[in-house]
CSV table of C-alpha atoms in Angstrom, one decimal:
chain,number,residue,atom,x,y,z
A,801,MET,CA,-14.4,27.9,-8.7
A,802,GLU,CA,-11.8,25.4,-7.5
A,803,THR,CA,-11.8,22.3,-9.8
A,804,LYS,CA,-8.6,20.5,-8.7
A,805,LYS,CA,-9.1,17.5,-6.5
A,806,VAL,CA,-8.3,17.5,-2.8
A,807,TRP,CA,-5.8,14.7,-1.8
A,808,PHE,CA,-5.4,13.1,1.6
A,809,ILE,CA,-2.1,11.2,2.0
A,810,THR,CA,-0.8,9.1,4.9
A,811,GLY,CA,2.9,8.4,5.6
A,812,ALA,CA,3.8,11.6,3.7
A,813,SER,CA,7.1,12.6,5.4
A,814,LYS,CA,9.3,10.2,3.3
A,815,GLY,CA,9.4,8.0,0.2
A,816,LEU,CA,6.6,7.8,-2.3
A,817,GLY,CA,4.3,9.8,-0.1
A,818,LEU,CA,6.6,12.8,0.1
A,819,SER,CA,7.3,12.7,-3.6
A,820,LEU,CA,3.6,12.7,-4.3
A,821,VAL,CA,2.9,15.6,-1.9
A,822,LYS,CA,5.6,17.8,-3.5
A,823,GLN,CA,4.4,17.1,-7.1
A,824,LEU,CA,0.8,17.7,-6.2
A,825,LEU,CA,1.6,21.1,-4.5
A,826,ASN,CA,3.7,22.1,-7.5
A,827,ASN,CA,0.8,21.4,-9.7
A,828,GLY,CA,-1.7,23.4,-7.7
A,829,TYR,CA,-3.6,20.7,-5.9
A,830,ARG,CA,-4.8,21.0,-2.4
A,831,VAL,CA,-3.1,18.4,-0.1
A,832,ALA,CA,-3.7,17.2,3.4
A,833,ALA,CA,-0.7,15.1,4.4
A,834,THR,CA,-0.1,13.0,7.6
A,835,SER,CA,2.8,11.7,9.5
A,836,ARG,CA,3.4,10.5,13.1
A,837,ASN,CA,6.0,13.4,13.4
A,838,LEU,CA,4.6,16.7,12.3
A,839,ASN,CA,7.9,18.5,12.6
A,840,GLU,CA,9.5,15.9,10.3
A,841,LEU,CA,6.7,16.4,7.7
A,842,GLN,CA,6.9,20.2,7.7
A,843,ALA,CA,10.6,20.1,7.4
A,844,ALA,CA,10.4,17.6,4.5
A,845,VAL,CA,7.8,19.6,2.5
A,846,SER,CA,9.0,23.1,3.6
A,847,ALA,CA,5.8,24.6,2.1
A,848,GLU,CA,3.7,27.2,3.8
A,849,SER,CA,0.6,27.5,1.7
A,850,ASP,CA,-3.2,27.6,2.0
A,851,GLN,CA,-3.1,24.6,-0.4
A,852,PHE,CA,-1.2,22.4,2.2
A,853,LEU,CA,-2.5,21.0,5.4
A,854,PRO,CA,0.2,19.0,7.4
A,855,LEU,CA,-1.3,16.8,10.1
A,856,ALA,CA,0.1,14.7,12.9
A,857,VAL,CA,-1.8,11.4,12.9
A,858,ASP,CA,-1.5,8.0,14.5
A,859,ILE,CA,-3.2,5.8,11.9
A,860,LYS,CA,-3.6,3.1,14.6
A,861,SER,CA,-6.0,5.4,16.4
A,862,GLU,CA,-9.5,5.7,14.9
A,863,ARG,CA,-10.0,9.0,16.8
A,864,SER,CA,-6.8,10.5,15.4
A,865,VAL,CA,-7.7,9.4,11.8
A,866,GLU,CA,-11.3,10.7,12.2
A,867,ALA,CA,-10.1,14.1,13.4
A,868,ALA,CA,-7.6,14.4,10.6
A,869,ILE,CA,-10.1,13.7,7.9
A,870,ALA,CA,-12.6,16.1,9.5
A,871,ASP,CA,-9.9,18.8,9.6
A,872,THR,CA,-9.2,18.2,5.9
A,873,VAL,CA,-12.9,18.6,5.0
A,874,ARG,CA,-13.2,21.7,7.2
A,875,LYS,CA,-10.3,23.4,5.4
A,876,PHE,CA,-10.9,22.3,1.8
A,877,GLN,CA,-14.7,21.5,2.0
A,878,ARG,CA,-14.2,18.1,0.5
A,879,VAL,CA,-11.8,15.2,0.0
A,880,ASP,CA,-11.4,13.5,-3.4
A,881,VAL,CA,-8.3,11.2,-3.5
A,882,VAL,CA,-7.1,9.2,-0.5
A,883,VAL,CA,-3.7,7.5,-0.6
A,884,ASN,CA,-3.1,5.0,2.1
A,885,ASN,CA,0.7,5.1,2.0
A,886,ALA,CA,1.7,4.7,5.7
A,887,GLY,CA,3.4,1.4,6.5
A,888,TYR,CA,6.7,-0.3,7.2
A,889,GLY,CA,8.6,-3.4,6.3
A,890,LEU,CA,9.4,-6.3,8.5
A,891,LEU,CA,12.2,-8.8,7.7
A,892,GLY,CA,12.4,-12.1,9.6
A,893,SER,CA,11.3,-15.7,9.2
A,894,LEU,CA,7.8,-16.7,10.3
A,895,GLU,CA,9.3,-18.8,13.1
A,896,GLU,CA,11.5,-16.1,14.6
A,897,LEU,CA,9.2,-13.1,14.5
A,898,SER,CA,7.2,-12.9,17.8
A,899,ASP,CA,3.5,-12.6,18.0
A,900,SER,CA,3.7,-8.9,19.0
A,901,GLU,CA,6.2,-8.1,16.2
A,902,SER,CA,3.9,-9.7,13.6
A,903,ARG,CA,0.7,-8.1,15.0
A,904,GLU,CA,2.2,-4.7,15.0
A,905,ASN,CA,3.0,-5.0,11.3
A,906,PHE,CA,-0.6,-5.8,10.7
A,907,GLU,CA,-1.8,-3.0,13.0
A,908,VAL,CA,0.0,-0.4,10.9
A,909,ASN,CA,-0.1,-1.9,7.4
A,910,VAL,CA,-3.7,-3.3,7.4
A,911,PHE,CA,-5.7,-2.0,10.3
A,912,GLY,CA,-4.4,1.5,10.1
A,913,LEU,CA,-5.4,1.5,6.5
A,914,LEU,CA,-8.8,0.3,7.4
A,915,ASN,CA,-9.2,3.1,9.9
A,916,VAL,CA,-8.7,5.6,7.1
A,917,ILE,CA,-11.2,3.8,4.8
A,918,ARG,CA,-13.9,3.6,7.4
A,919,LYS,CA,-13.5,7.3,8.4
A,920,VAL,CA,-13.3,8.7,4.9
A,921,MET,CA,-16.1,6.7,3.3
A,922,PRO,CA,-19.0,8.7,4.7
A,923,TYR,CA,-17.7,11.8,3.0
A,924,LEU,CA,-17.0,10.1,-0.3
A,925,ARG,CA,-20.5,8.4,-0.2
A,926,GLU,CA,-22.2,11.7,0.4
A,927,GLN,CA,-20.5,13.4,-2.5
A,928,LYS,CA,-20.9,10.3,-4.7
A,929,SER,CA,-17.3,10.4,-5.9
A,930,GLY,CA,-13.8,9.7,-4.8
A,931,HIS,CA,-10.8,7.5,-5.4
A,932,ILE,CA,-8.9,5.4,-2.8
A,933,PHE,CA,-5.4,4.3,-3.5
A,934,ASN,CA,-4.0,1.6,-1.2
A,935,ILE,CA,-0.3,1.2,-1.5
A,936,ALA,CA,0.6,-2.4,-1.2
A,937,SER,CA,3.7,-4.0,-2.8
A,938,ILE,CA,4.7,-6.6,-5.4
A,939,GLY,CA,5.2,-8.6,-2.1
A,940,GLY,CA,1.4,-8.5,-1.8
A,941,PHE,CA,1.0,-10.4,-5.1
A,942,THR,CA,3.9,-12.9,-4.8
A,943,GLY,CA,5.3,-14.0,-1.5
A,944,LEU,CA,8.4,-15.9,-2.7
A,945,PHE,CA,10.7,-13.8,-0.6
A,946,PRO,CA,12.3,-15.6,2.3
A,947,GLY,CA,12.2,-13.5,5.4
A,948,PHE,CA,9.3,-11.3,4.2
A,949,GLY,CA,6.5,-13.6,5.1
A,950,VAL,CA,4.6,-11.4,7.6
A,951,TYR,CA,5.2,-8.3,5.6
A,952,CYS,CA,3.9,-10.0,2.5
A,953,ALA,CA,0.9,-11.3,4.4
A,954,THR,CA,0.0,-7.7,5.3
A,955,LYS,CA,0.3,-6.6,1.7
A,956,PHE,CA,-1.7,-9.7,0.5
A,957,ALA,CA,-4.4,-8.5,2.8
A,958,VAL,CA,-4.3,-5.1,1.2
A,959,HIS,CA,-4.7,-6.6,-2.2
A,960,GLY,CA,-7.7,-8.7,-1.1
A,961,LEU,CA,-9.5,-5.9,0.8
A,962,THR,CA,-9.0,-3.4,-2.0
A,963,GLU,CA,-10.6,-5.8,-4.5
A,964,ALA,CA,-13.6,-6.1,-2.2
A,965,LEU,CA,-13.6,-2.4,-1.5
A,966,ALA,CA,-13.8,-1.7,-5.3
A,967,SER,CA,-16.8,-3.9,-5.6
A,968,GLU,CA,-18.5,-2.4,-2.6
A,969,VAL,CA,-18.1,1.3,-3.5
A,970,LYS,CA,-18.6,1.2,-7.2
A,971,GLN,CA,-22.3,1.9,-6.7
A,972,PHE,CA,-21.4,5.2,-5.1
A,973,GLY,CA,-19.2,6.4,-8.0
A,974,ILE,CA,-16.0,5.7,-6.0
A,975,HIS,CA,-12.9,4.0,-7.4
A,976,ALA,CA,-10.4,1.9,-5.5
A,977,THR,CA,-6.9,0.9,-6.7
A,978,VAL,CA,-4.3,-1.3,-5.1
A,979,VAL,CA,-0.8,-0.2,-6.0
A,980,SER,CA,2.0,-2.7,-6.1
A,981,PRO,CA,5.4,-1.0,-6.4
A,982,GLY,CA,8.6,-3.0,-7.0
A,983,TYR,CA,11.9,-1.6,-5.6
A,984,PHE,CA,11.9,2.2,-5.6
A,985,ARG,CA,14.8,4.4,-4.4
A,986,THR,CA,13.4,5.5,-1.1
A,987,ASP,CA,14.5,4.9,2.5
A,988,PHE,CA,12.2,1.9,2.8
A,989,LEU,CA,15.2,-0.4,3.4
A,990,THR,CA,16.7,1.7,6.2
A,991,SER,CA,16.4,0.8,9.9
A,992,GLY,CA,13.7,3.4,10.4
A,993,SER,CA,11.4,1.8,7.9
A,994,LEU,CA,12.4,-1.9,8.0
A,995,GLY,CA,12.0,-3.9,11.2
A,996,SER,CA,13.9,-7.1,12.1
A,997,PRO,CA,13.3,-9.8,14.8
A,998,LYS,CA,14.5,-9.1,18.3
A,999,ASN,CA,15.4,-12.8,18.7
A,1000,PRO,CA,16.9,-14.0,15.4
A,1001,LEU,CA,17.6,-17.7,15.0
A,1002,GLU,CA,21.0,-18.9,13.6
A,1003,ALA,CA,19.3,-21.7,11.7
A,1004,TYR,CA,17.9,-19.2,9.1
A,1005,GLU,CA,21.0,-18.6,7.1
A,1006,GLU,CA,19.0,-17.9,3.9
A,1007,VAL,CA,17.0,-15.2,5.7
A,1008,ARG,CA,20.1,-13.5,7.0
A,1009,LYS,CA,21.6,-13.5,3.5
A,1010,VAL,CA,18.4,-11.9,2.2
A,1011,GLU,CA,18.5,-9.4,5.0
A,1012,GLN,CA,22.1,-8.5,4.3
A,1013,LEU,CA,21.5,-8.3,0.5
A,1014,HIS,CA,18.6,-5.8,1.0
A,1015,LYS,CA,20.5,-3.6,3.5
A,1016,SER,CA,23.9,-3.6,1.9
A,1017,ASN,CA,23.3,-4.1,-1.9
A,1018,ILE,CA,19.8,-3.2,-2.8
A,1019,ASN,CA,19.4,-0.2,-0.5
A,1020,GLY,CA,20.3,2.9,-2.5
A,1021,ASN,CA,20.4,1.0,-5.8
A,1022,GLN,CA,16.7,0.4,-6.3
A,1023,PRO,CA,15.7,1.0,-10.0
A,1024,GLY,CA,12.4,2.8,-9.4
A,1025,ASP,CA,12.1,6.6,-9.3
A,1026,PRO,CA,9.5,7.7,-6.7
A,1027,LYS,CA,8.9,10.9,-8.6
A,1028,LYS,CA,7.9,9.0,-11.7
A,1029,ALA,CA,5.7,6.7,-9.6
A,1030,ALA,CA,4.0,9.8,-8.1
A,1031,SER,CA,3.3,11.0,-11.6
A,1032,VAL,CA,1.6,7.8,-12.5
A,1033,LEU,CA,-0.6,8.0,-9.5
A,1034,MET,CA,-1.7,11.5,-10.4
A,1035,LYS,CA,-2.6,10.3,-13.9
A,1036,ALA,CA,-4.5,7.4,-12.6
A,1037,ALA,CA,-6.5,9.7,-10.3
A,1038,GLU,CA,-7.5,11.8,-13.3
A,1039,SER,CA,-8.5,8.8,-15.4
A,1040,THR,CA,-12.2,8.1,-16.1
A,1041,SER,CA,-11.4,4.4,-16.0
A,1042,PRO,CA,-8.6,3.9,-13.5
A,1043,PRO,CA,-7.2,0.4,-12.9
A,1044,LEU,CA,-8.1,-1.8,-10.0
A,1045,HIS,CA,-4.5,-3.2,-10.0
A,1046,LEU,CA,-1.6,-0.8,-10.6
A,1047,PHE,CA,1.9,-2.4,-10.8
A,1048,LEU,CA,4.8,0.0,-10.7
A,1049,GLY,CA,8.3,-0.7,-12.0
A,1050,GLU,CA,9.7,-3.2,-14.6
A,1051,ASP,CA,10.7,-5.5,-11.7
A,1052,SER,CA,7.2,-5.5,-10.3
A,1053,TYR,CA,5.8,-6.4,-13.8
A,1054,GLN,CA,8.3,-9.3,-14.2
A,1055,LEU,CA,7.6,-10.7,-10.7
A,1056,ALA,CA,3.9,-10.5,-11.3
A,1057,GLN,CA,4.2,-12.3,-14.6
A,1058,ASP,CA,6.4,-15.0,-13.0
A,1059,LYS,CA,3.7,-15.5,-10.3
A,1060,MET,CA,0.9,-15.8,-12.9
A,1061,ASN,CA,3.0,-18.3,-14.9
A,1062,LEU,CA,3.5,-20.3,-11.7
A,1063,LEU,CA,-0.2,-20.1,-10.9
A,1064,ASN,CA,-1.3,-21.2,-14.4
A,1065,ARG,CA,1.2,-24.1,-14.3
A,1066,ASP,CA,-0.2,-25.3,-11.0
A,1067,LEU,CA,-3.8,-24.9,-12.2
A,1068,GLU,CA,-3.2,-26.9,-15.3
A,1069,GLU,CA,-1.1,-29.7,-13.7
A,1070,TRP,CA,-3.7,-30.3,-10.9
A,1071,LYS,CA,-6.9,-29.5,-12.8
A,1072,TYR,CA,-7.7,-33.2,-13.5
A,1073,LEU,CA,-7.9,-33.8,-9.7
A,1074,ALA,CA,-9.6,-30.5,-8.8
A,1075,ALA,CA,-12.5,-31.3,-11.1
A,1076,LYS,CA,-13.1,-34.6,-9.4
A,1077,THR,CA,-14.0,-32.9,-6.0
A,1078,ASN,CA,-17.5,-31.8,-7.1
A,1079,ILE,CA,-20.3,-33.7,-5.3
A,1080,GLU,CA,-21.8,-34.5,-8.7
A,1081,TYR,CA,-18.7,-36.0,-10.1
A,1082,THR,CA,-18.7,-39.8,-10.8
A,1083,GLU,CA,-15.5,-41.6,-11.5
A,1084,GLN,CA,-15.5,-42.8,-15.1
């Protein structure tokens, strides 16, 4: 009887998703993997096996997502672990990014992810088990990155909805984890994965410096190893008490700690005024 879990992974043709697919297949797991470009996915994985189901999926389409999950269950009889990895970066100041550019980032990074959750939950509820990993970013926990405001906003949304999801699905025996990677050596900072404004404004010199830094200096020199990150996800999926929040990378941990220190400082400095806003409070 097959005991290894069935994984469903979006955005699997590159980066963390691809590393995860390869490691899972090498360890005998059954994997359904999605990409917008099926040929690209098949070429990247180069595995023909009954354990592997490559799927062309548009995560912005509920119908496409629904069909992919149904195909997965039809082939493997179940789905156990879902990894919402599909997404892309967007670099530009809040003023210079257009409404359509900003909304598209939310369409993919947030609403595409929600499409997967909505369509997979009936299966997970019925079997009373499962684990959903939502890949966010350290930029979803701290937004102090000039030029990444909209992208950070999408990932902050992923943090918030995953916390709510974990509370909602606990009664069904289902786990939810929000994953916050730091800089990992993938092609995330290349033009195919990182968008920029069509109409940049000269006034934002600091944003242009950040953009140049990421494309010229950080790209290709990221400290994180996606293979090691994939291994951590596999271990978390097998844990009986997986984390709700999973930060990956020393840089991610440090940035998270910096954010918590800043938050604690603001809380303490303004606590005396915050406490005075209760209706019952009477000035002494």
